[in-house]
Amino acid sequence: ASLNGKSLGVWGDVGCFSFFSNKNLSTGEGGMILTNREDLAEKIRLLRSHGMTTLTYDRHRGHAFSYDVLALGYNYRIDEIHSALGIEQLKKLSRNNALRKKWSELYWRELADLPLIFPFAKSNGQSACHLFPVILPRAVNRERFMQSMKDQGVQTSIHYPPIHQFSYYRSRYNQVVLQNTEQAGLREVTLPLYPTMGEEKVMLVVEAVRTALRKAQD
Ligand SMILES: *Cc1c(COP(=O)(O)O)cnc(C)c1O
């Protein structure tokens, strides 16, 4: 994704990417940090590997025989096998994102006559079209909508339950009220979207949405 021609991930000092299995680029698990700051790069390299001064690989090659531990670090290393997957996935990313955009635009067009809200559809910049979220009308029961979609063979999900309502955050930031977030959190449903989807599958989902909206009216 980008804004004013500048890609996400290069704003600010640090950009973080997830390569979890549901992402536009996946290695199964893993992620990536970008930074232009040498001091942060050095610190991150240290922390991702137990705070150790030399890598197993260098010791294995005989470049180093010992090491020191400079910080209380982690094992946050993506491994060679998953990195190799990521390098191949990267070659397909632009093409896959263009396909996600194509199916998103088809959805917008075909669902335009329904009382749905499409968050971010008119926002600035280039979207990576990661998900296809819709906001249901107030008069529609979301649980029944999702059940009807399921009965028609279409999986849906919710992105995301508001974070401040999870037990951990509630116990720390209790009393926080975010009306818009909570409203969106109650009415949001995510429709299927993936690069190889095809026009036929999009139309199948569109028809299922029409049926489900009818069945889930309160
Ligand atoms: C992206 C994502 C994750 C993983 O995020 P990481 O930053 O890789 O830990 C987990 N669950 C959901 C629903 C996600 O969208």
Coordinates of C-alpha atoms and ligand atoms in Angstrom, one line a residue:
A1 CA 0.0 0.0 0.0
S2 CA 1.1 3.5 -0.5
L3 CA 0.1 7.2 0.1
N4 CA 1.3 10.1 -2.0
G5 CA 3.6 7.6 -3.8
K6 CA 5.3 6.6 -0.6
S7 CA 5.0 2.9 0.4
L8 CA 3.8 1.9 3.8
G9 CA 6.6 0.6 5.9
V10 CA 8.9 3.6 5.1
W11 CA 7.0 6.2 7.1
G12 CA 8.7 7.0 10.4
D13 CA 11.7 5.3 11.9
V14 CA 10.5 1.8 11.8
G15 CA 8.1 -0.2 9.6
C16 CA 6.8 -3.6 10.6
F17 CA 5.4 -6.3 8.3
S18 CA 3.6 -9.6 9.2
F19 CA 4.0 -12.6 7.0
F20 CA 1.4 -14.6 8.9
S21 CA -0.6 -17.1 6.8
N22 CA -3.6 -14.7 6.0
K23 CA -1.5 -11.9 4.7
N24 CA -0.9 -10.6 1.1
L25 CA 2.6 -12.0 1.4
S26 CA 2.9 -15.0 3.6
T27 CA 5.8 -17.3 4.8
G28 CA 3.4 -19.2 7.1
E29 CA 4.7 -17.3 10.1
G30 CA 7.3 -14.6 10.4
G31 CA 7.7 -10.9 9.7
M32 CA 10.1 -8.1 8.8
I33 CA 11.2 -4.8 10.2
L34 CA 12.4 -1.9 8.0
T35 CA 14.5 0.9 9.3
N36 CA 16.9 3.6 8.0
R37 CA 18.4 4.1 11.4
E38 CA 21.7 2.2 11.9
D39 CA 21.4 2.3 15.6
L40 CA 18.0 0.7 15.6
A41 CA 19.0 -1.9 13.0
E42 CA 21.8 -3.0 15.2
K43 CA 19.7 -3.2 18.3
I44 CA 16.9 -5.1 16.5
R45 CA 19.5 -7.6 15.1
L46 CA 20.8 -8.1 18.5
L47 CA 17.4 -8.5 20.2
R48 CA 16.1 -11.0 17.6
S49 CA 18.9 -13.4 18.4
H50 CA 19.2 -13.7 22.2
G51 CA 21.1 -10.5 22.5
M52 CA 24.2 -12.5 21.3
T53 CA 27.1 -10.8 19.5
T54 CA 27.8 -13.5 17.0
L55 CA 25.5 -15.7 15.0
T56 CA 25.4 -19.5 15.1
Y57 CA 26.2 -19.4 11.3
D58 CA 29.4 -17.4 11.8
R59 CA 30.6 -19.7 14.6
H60 CA 29.7 -22.7 12.4
R61 CA 31.9 -21.3 9.7
G62 CA 34.7 -20.8 12.1
H63 CA 34.6 -17.0 11.9
A64 CA 34.0 -16.8 15.6
F65 CA 34.6 -19.1 18.5
S66 CA 32.8 -17.3 21.3
Y67 CA 30.2 -14.7 21.9
D68 CA 28.9 -12.3 24.5
V69 CA 25.3 -11.6 25.5
L70 CA 24.7 -7.8 25.5
A71 CA 20.9 -7.7 26.2
L72 CA 18.0 -9.8 27.3
G73 CA 17.0 -10.9 23.8
Y74 CA 14.5 -13.2 22.1
N75 CA 14.5 -15.9 19.5
Y76 CA 12.6 -13.9 16.8
R77 CA 14.5 -15.2 13.9
I78 CA 12.8 -16.1 10.7
D79 CA 14.6 -19.2 9.4
E80 CA 16.1 -19.9 6.0
I81 CA 13.3 -22.1 4.7
H82 CA 10.6 -19.6 5.4
S83 CA 12.8 -16.8 4.1
A84 CA 13.1 -18.7 0.8
L85 CA 9.3 -19.0 0.6
G86 CA 9.1 -15.2 1.2
I87 CA 11.5 -14.4 -1.6
E88 CA 9.4 -16.4 -4.1
Q89 CA 6.2 -14.9 -2.7
L90 CA 7.6 -11.4 -3.1
K91 CA 7.9 -11.9 -6.9
K92 CA 4.1 -12.6 -7.1
L93 CA 3.0 -9.7 -4.7
S94 CA 2.3 -7.0 -7.3
R95 CA 0.3 -9.3 -9.5
N96 CA -1.6 -10.7 -6.6
N97 CA -2.4 -7.3 -5.1
A98 CA -3.6 -6.2 -8.6
L99 CA -6.0 -9.2 -8.6
R100 CA -7.2 -8.4 -5.1
K101 CA -8.0 -4.9 -6.3
K102 CA -9.8 -6.2 -9.4
W103 CA -12.1 -8.4 -7.2
S104 CA -12.6 -5.6 -4.7
E105 CA -13.8 -3.3 -7.5
L106 CA -16.1 -6.0 -8.8
Y107 CA -17.6 -6.4 -5.3
W108 CA -18.1 -2.6 -5.0
R109 CA -19.8 -2.4 -8.3
E110 CA -22.0 -5.5 -7.8
L111 CA -23.0 -4.6 -4.2
A112 CA -23.5 -0.9 -4.8
D113 CA -27.3 -1.1 -4.7
L114 CA -27.3 -2.7 -1.2
P115 CA -27.5 -0.8 2.1
L116 CA -23.9 -1.7 2.9
I117 CA -21.0 0.6 3.9
F118 CA -17.6 -0.1 2.4
P119 CA -15.0 1.2 4.8
F120 CA -11.9 2.8 3.1
A121 CA -13.4 2.4 -0.4
K122 CA -12.9 6.1 -1.0
S123 CA -9.7 6.7 1.0
N124 CA -6.6 8.3 -0.5
G125 CA -3.7 6.4 -1.8
Q126 CA -3.2 2.8 -3.1
S127 CA -4.7 0.1 -1.0
A128 CA -3.1 -3.4 -0.8
C129 CA -6.7 -4.7 -0.7
H130 CA -5.8 -7.0 2.1
L131 CA -9.4 -7.6 3.2
F132 CA -12.9 -6.9 2.0
P133 CA -14.8 -5.5 5.0
V134 CA -18.4 -4.4 4.9
I135 CA -20.6 -2.7 7.5
L136 CA -24.1 -4.1 7.8
P137 CA -27.2 -1.9 8.3
R138 CA -28.3 -1.6 11.9
A139 CA -31.5 -3.5 11.2
V140 CA -29.5 -6.6 10.2
N141 CA -28.6 -9.3 12.7
R142 CA -24.9 -10.1 12.1
E143 CA -25.0 -13.5 13.6
R144 CA -27.9 -14.5 11.4
F145 CA -26.2 -12.9 8.4
M146 CA -23.0 -14.9 8.9
Q147 CA -25.0 -18.1 9.6
S148 CA -27.0 -17.6 6.3
M149 CA -23.7 -17.1 4.4
K150 CA -22.3 -20.3 6.0
D151 CA -25.5 -22.2 5.0
Q152 CA -24.9 -21.1 1.4
G153 CA -21.3 -22.3 1.6
V154 CA -19.6 -18.9 2.0
Q155 CA -17.1 -18.4 4.9
T156 CA -17.1 -14.9 6.5
S157 CA -15.1 -13.5 9.4
I158 CA -14.8 -10.3 11.6
H159 CA -11.9 -7.9 11.3
Y160 CA -11.5 -7.0 14.1
P161 CA -13.2 -7.3 17.5
P162 CA -12.3 -3.9 19.1
I163 CA -9.0 -4.4 21.0
H164 CA -10.0 -2.4 24.0
Q165 CA -12.8 -4.9 24.7
F166 CA -10.4 -7.9 25.2
S167 CA -9.9 -8.9 28.8
Y168 CA -6.2 -8.0 29.0
Y169 CA -6.8 -4.4 27.7
R170 CA -10.0 -4.0 29.6
S171 CA -8.2 -4.8 32.8
R172 CA -5.7 -2.0 32.1
Y173 CA -7.7 0.6 30.2
N174 CA -11.1 0.0 31.7
Q175 CA -13.6 2.8 31.3
V176 CA -12.4 3.4 27.7
V177 CA -15.4 4.1 25.5
L178 CA -14.8 4.3 21.7
Q179 CA -18.3 4.7 20.2
N180 CA -17.4 4.5 16.6
T181 CA -15.0 1.6 17.0
E182 CA -17.6 -0.3 19.0
Q183 CA -20.4 0.4 16.4
A184 CA -18.1 -0.8 13.6
G185 CA -17.0 -3.7 15.7
L186 CA -20.6 -4.9 16.1
R187 CA -21.6 -4.5 12.4
E188 CA -18.5 -5.4 10.5
V189 CA -18.3 -8.6 8.4
T190 CA -15.4 -9.6 6.1
L191 CA -16.2 -11.2 2.8
P192 CA -13.9 -13.7 1.0
L193 CA -11.1 -12.1 -1.0
Y194 CA -8.0 -13.8 -2.5
P195 CA -6.0 -13.3 -5.7
T196 CA -7.2 -16.5 -7.5
M197 CA -10.8 -15.9 -6.6
G198 CA -12.2 -15.2 -10.1
E199 CA -15.3 -13.4 -11.3
E200 CA -17.6 -16.4 -10.9
K201 CA -16.8 -16.8 -7.2
V202 CA -17.2 -13.1 -6.5
M203 CA -20.7 -13.2 -8.1
L204 CA -21.5 -16.3 -6.1
V205 CA -20.7 -14.4 -2.9
V206 CA -22.6 -11.3 -4.1
E207 CA -25.8 -13.5 -4.6
A208 CA -25.2 -15.1 -1.2
V209 CA -25.0 -11.6 0.4
R210 CA -28.3 -10.6 -1.1
T211 CA -30.0 -13.7 0.3
A212 CA -28.4 -13.4 3.7
L213 CA -29.4 -9.7 4.0
R214 CA -33.0 -10.7 3.4
K215 CA -32.9 -13.5 5.9
A216 CA -31.1 -11.5 8.6
Q217 CA -33.5 -8.5 8.8
D218 CA -34.6 -8.0 12.4
Ligands
LIG1 C1 -1.7 -10.6 11.0 C2 -2.5 -11.4 11.9 C3 -1.8 -12.2 12.9 C4 -0.3 -12.3 13.0 O1 0.3 -11.0 13.2 P1 1.8 -11.0 13.6 O2 2.2 -9.6 13.6 O3 2.6 -11.8 12.5 O4 2.0 -11.7 14.9 C5 -2.6 -12.9 13.7 N1 -4.0 -12.9 13.6 C6 -4.6 -12.2 12.7 C7 -6.1 -12.3 12.7 C8 -3.9 -11.4 11.8 O5 -4.6 -10.7 10.9

